[in-house]
XYZ file of C-alpha atoms in Angstrom:
324
model
C 80.194 106.054 99.807
C 80.068 102.400 98.862
C 83.014 100.099 99.547
C 84.839 98.776 96.434
C 84.194 95.155 97.400
C 80.445 95.853 97.507
C 80.355 96.887 93.845
C 82.208 94.255 91.807
C 84.474 91.209 92.254
C 88.138 92.280 92.576
C 89.210 90.934 89.176
C 86.526 93.054 87.516
C 86.784 96.124 89.749
C 90.524 96.440 89.182
C 90.467 96.706 85.413
C 93.216 98.332 83.306
C 92.053 101.882 84.005
C 91.404 101.475 87.744
C 94.703 99.612 88.263
C 96.752 102.390 86.689
C 94.877 105.134 88.556
C 95.326 103.248 91.870
C 99.062 102.858 91.337
C 99.647 106.438 90.245
C 97.791 107.944 93.222
C 100.450 109.451 95.480
C 98.298 109.247 98.611
C 97.508 105.568 98.054
C 101.181 104.778 97.450
C 102.152 106.426 100.734
C 99.397 104.662 102.714
C 100.376 101.323 101.202
C 104.024 101.935 102.091
C 103.167 102.886 105.672
C 100.963 99.802 106.174
C 103.623 97.493 104.713
C 106.216 98.977 107.059
C 103.807 98.396 109.935
C 103.282 94.786 108.849
C 107.030 94.218 108.736
C 107.317 95.708 112.232
C 104.735 93.228 113.525
C 106.418 90.325 111.718
C 109.601 91.196 113.651
C 111.908 89.411 111.174
C 115.522 89.232 112.298
C 117.019 88.465 108.881
C 116.180 88.573 105.175
C 113.309 86.177 104.599
C 111.172 84.519 101.945
C 107.778 86.279 102.155
C 104.419 85.641 100.514
C 102.583 88.839 99.549
C 98.853 88.046 99.298
C 96.837 90.462 97.207
C 100.098 92.030 96.002
C 98.269 94.179 93.410
C 100.652 96.347 91.358
C 103.614 95.599 93.626
C 103.526 98.664 95.884
C 104.024 96.516 99.034
C 106.631 94.429 97.163
C 108.800 97.514 96.695
C 109.000 97.916 100.472
C 109.921 94.233 100.848
C 112.676 94.742 98.241
C 114.096 97.715 100.107
C 114.108 95.712 103.352
C 116.207 93.033 101.640
C 113.562 90.268 101.519
C 112.728 87.854 98.714
C 109.024 87.623 97.912
C 106.321 86.031 95.840
C 103.224 88.033 94.956
C 99.753 86.613 94.365
C 96.696 88.483 93.065
C 93.373 87.780 91.361
C 93.458 90.829 89.067
C 95.259 90.348 85.708
C 95.329 94.144 85.231
C 97.057 94.712 88.564
C 99.686 92.092 87.856
C 100.237 93.586 84.395
C 100.965 96.989 85.999
C 103.331 95.239 88.480
C 105.250 93.592 85.605
C 105.535 96.892 83.742
C 106.862 98.628 86.847
C 109.390 95.869 87.468
C 110.603 96.131 83.875
C 111.020 99.892 84.214
C 113.056 99.417 87.370
C 115.311 96.851 85.652
C 115.905 99.201 82.719
C 116.684 102.122 85.069
C 119.168 99.978 87.029
C 120.859 98.834 83.770
C 121.252 102.425 82.656
C 122.792 103.331 86.006
C 125.229 100.437 85.773
C 126.258 101.509 82.277
C 126.995 105.036 83.524
C 129.031 103.673 86.447
C 131.111 101.512 84.097
C 131.897 104.518 81.842
C 132.891 106.665 84.816
C 135.134 103.915 86.177
C 136.918 103.629 82.822
C 137.583 107.377 82.809
C 139.315 107.392 86.158
C 141.214 104.344 87.430
C 141.910 106.052 90.718
C 138.172 105.890 91.444
C 138.366 102.081 91.112
C 141.033 101.990 93.809
C 138.997 104.216 96.062
C 135.918 102.043 95.554
C 137.898 98.907 96.412
C 139.174 100.494 99.596
C 135.670 101.517 100.624
C 134.284 98.045 99.844
C 137.015 96.336 101.843
C 136.271 98.598 104.827
C 132.610 97.525 104.719
C 131.055 100.835 103.588
C 128.208 101.135 101.100
C 129.231 104.178 99.045
C 126.097 105.992 100.258
C 123.658 103.385 99.028
C 120.548 102.366 100.972
C 119.206 98.894 101.772
C 119.278 96.436 98.832
C 116.591 97.249 96.284
C 115.968 93.604 95.328
C 115.039 92.287 91.933
C 111.260 92.305 92.288
C 109.093 89.381 93.257
C 107.744 86.501 91.231
C 104.105 87.161 90.370
C 101.247 84.812 89.605
C 97.536 85.012 88.995
C 95.334 83.111 91.459
C 92.245 83.471 93.668
C 93.294 83.078 97.314
C 89.693 82.189 98.182
C 90.265 78.890 96.373
C 93.318 78.112 98.499
C 97.061 78.705 98.139
C 98.911 76.265 95.877
C 102.164 75.962 97.840
C 104.022 73.090 99.413
C 103.909 72.904 103.242
C 106.479 75.062 105.012
C 107.447 77.082 101.945
C 107.490 80.613 103.368
C 109.207 82.288 106.309
C 106.367 84.833 106.635
C 103.359 86.300 104.849
C 101.762 89.727 104.556
C 98.515 90.943 103.048
C 97.662 94.608 102.642
C 94.036 95.682 102.074
C 92.977 92.382 100.552
C 91.368 89.708 102.732
C 88.110 91.644 103.261
C 87.370 90.813 99.597
C 87.016 87.155 100.599
C 83.803 88.032 102.443
C 82.037 89.352 99.347
C 80.733 86.530 97.182
C 77.915 85.690 94.823
C 74.988 84.938 97.158
C 73.492 82.573 94.569
C 76.500 80.246 94.650
C 75.943 78.107 97.762
C 79.124 76.134 97.034
C 81.345 79.174 97.458
C 80.285 81.067 100.589
C 82.397 83.612 102.485
C 82.949 81.072 105.273
C 84.209 78.450 102.779
C 86.551 80.934 101.066
C 87.997 82.102 104.373
C 88.469 78.538 105.540
C 90.314 77.508 102.334
C 92.459 80.619 102.534
C 93.574 80.266 106.163
C 93.919 76.463 106.066
C 96.315 76.624 103.119
C 98.102 79.711 104.433
C 98.790 77.830 107.692
C 100.155 74.914 105.704
C 102.339 77.081 103.488
C 104.156 78.801 106.360
C 107.080 77.365 108.308
C 106.563 76.408 111.945
C 107.045 79.329 114.417
C 106.572 81.813 111.570
C 104.130 84.737 111.416
C 101.712 86.351 109.040
C 100.235 89.881 109.211
C 97.046 90.708 107.323
C 95.956 94.335 107.218
C 92.330 94.646 106.207
C 89.293 96.952 106.363
C 86.436 95.050 108.085
C 82.968 96.167 107.090
C 81.674 95.649 110.632
C 82.319 93.692 113.821
C 80.572 90.627 112.413
C 82.951 90.486 109.462
C 85.931 91.123 111.727
C 84.848 88.241 113.961
C 84.234 85.929 110.998
C 87.759 86.507 109.631
C 89.457 86.083 113.021
C 87.544 82.901 113.841
C 88.479 81.398 110.446
C 92.139 82.000 111.241
C 91.875 80.501 114.734
C 89.998 77.470 113.350
C 92.876 76.862 110.965
C 95.224 76.604 113.951
C 96.741 80.073 114.123
C 97.419 81.996 117.263
C 95.706 85.317 116.464
C 95.864 88.905 117.687
C 93.874 91.888 116.425
C 95.494 95.303 116.508
C 93.827 98.524 115.410
C 95.761 101.701 114.658
C 93.935 105.048 114.907
C 90.958 103.272 116.474
C 87.665 105.123 116.245
C 88.721 107.355 113.353
C 88.070 107.189 109.622
C 91.725 106.327 109.184
C 91.499 103.222 111.413
C 93.522 100.284 110.126
C 93.071 96.732 111.421
C 95.947 94.217 111.530
C 95.434 90.475 112.089
C 98.735 89.122 113.520
C 99.018 85.332 113.153
C 101.481 82.767 114.486
C 102.046 79.196 113.294
C 102.606 76.205 115.562
C 104.671 77.048 118.618
C 104.999 80.702 117.624
C 104.110 83.467 120.050
C 102.835 86.904 119.018
C 102.878 88.388 122.538
C 106.294 90.041 121.998
C 105.074 91.766 118.792
C 102.035 93.299 120.500
C 103.503 93.854 123.953
C 102.449 97.171 125.425
C 100.010 97.939 122.611
C 96.563 99.185 123.461
C 93.393 97.496 122.212
C 95.003 94.145 121.369
C 92.939 91.006 121.874
C 94.973 87.797 121.529
C 93.288 84.420 121.021
C 95.009 81.086 120.567
C 93.308 78.399 118.502
C 95.087 75.660 120.467
C 93.775 77.019 123.752
C 90.209 76.991 122.377
C 90.524 73.395 121.156
C 91.934 72.249 124.492
C 89.074 73.980 126.317
C 86.569 72.244 124.063
C 88.101 68.871 124.888
C 87.968 69.555 128.633
C 84.425 70.977 128.490
C 85.502 74.403 129.715
C 83.778 76.290 126.919
C 80.419 77.520 125.824
C 78.871 79.004 122.697
C 78.982 82.811 122.704
C 76.395 85.239 121.440
C 78.020 85.432 118.012
C 77.895 81.658 117.646
C 81.566 80.839 118.247
C 83.093 78.923 121.111
C 84.147 80.983 124.160
C 86.793 79.665 126.595
C 85.819 79.859 130.240
C 87.856 82.574 131.967
C 88.854 84.317 128.728
C 88.310 88.034 128.181
C 85.405 87.360 125.865
C 83.814 85.022 128.407
C 84.144 87.648 131.159
C 82.727 90.426 128.977
C 79.681 88.348 128.007
C 79.079 87.315 131.609
C 79.220 90.940 132.774
C 76.829 92.000 130.038
C 74.422 89.242 131.073
C 74.557 90.409 134.685
C 73.935 94.015 133.657
C 70.875 92.808 131.754
C 69.549 91.379 135.007
C 69.951 94.758 136.682
C 72.950 93.830 138.820
C 75.738 96.237 139.621
C 78.895 95.231 137.696
C 82.350 96.753 137.831
C 83.127 98.928 134.783
C 85.214 97.641 131.871
C 88.784 98.763 131.313
C 91.897 97.745 129.405
C 92.717 95.439 132.326
C 89.442 93.495 132.097
C 90.221 89.812 131.566
C 93.969 90.321 131.637
C 95.868 87.505 133.318
C 97.781 88.400 136.467
C 101.375 87.435 137.073
C 102.055 84.660 139.505
C 102.966 86.068 142.940
C 105.581 84.237 145.002
């Protein structure tokens, strides 16, 4: 089965029909909700925040942000997807208005209920309501492969669900718009648009290890601290999350104790390049001497020479605590 991004550009693939079918699919809605919840868990936000939703589509992930009490802005390249998102927001507004009208009528019928409601409100209870539903995000049409048009330090955090792999599929005849260039513009402007010490979480479906490496390296080159996390690894339901930190931020707390997490820091790589403690790896990128990748490549090289090398494990390349 071919991948959607291998067939058509996203703005053509997600036409009016496909956008409506995608949004109405119960299974897709549940998967999108679960992945957005996972992204919020990795963001580890301690208070309501201003979030950028990249590749927001028809607003499925935005609904989860609303319920969590966040304010958000959604960006997508598909006019049809954004049209569905606007229609869904309008339906929600109308439903909320009808509910408010019913509440007003009921309150007029029974003044005692008003007093009860006031008592409950003063005591800090919520009358059985859940987290704030929010008013929906602002939406705009744009191609994130051309860069993000935001002022520096605009957002507290960013998420992207099932979107950034589309940046790797381009018209091979257009040498001025390669996958590498689109990824670079995207991550450079994303880094700029986020506040210092903030985070971004991008869930995506890499086509292969080469594509996964290309995306991660583009993020690191932009200055992010980066960690790759894969849920349900080795299965057809595997989901990859790229956890990014800006400036002095640290993602180690978000991925602490998680299996299969490889954390790389762009600043560490740049410092190693300045000091000469680096080399070019097999995939063409720079490898820091002493890093996990450096150790794995060295062991592979020794195995190729027929030497006996200790087997790999989850502890390979992991730094040891200082012993006093």
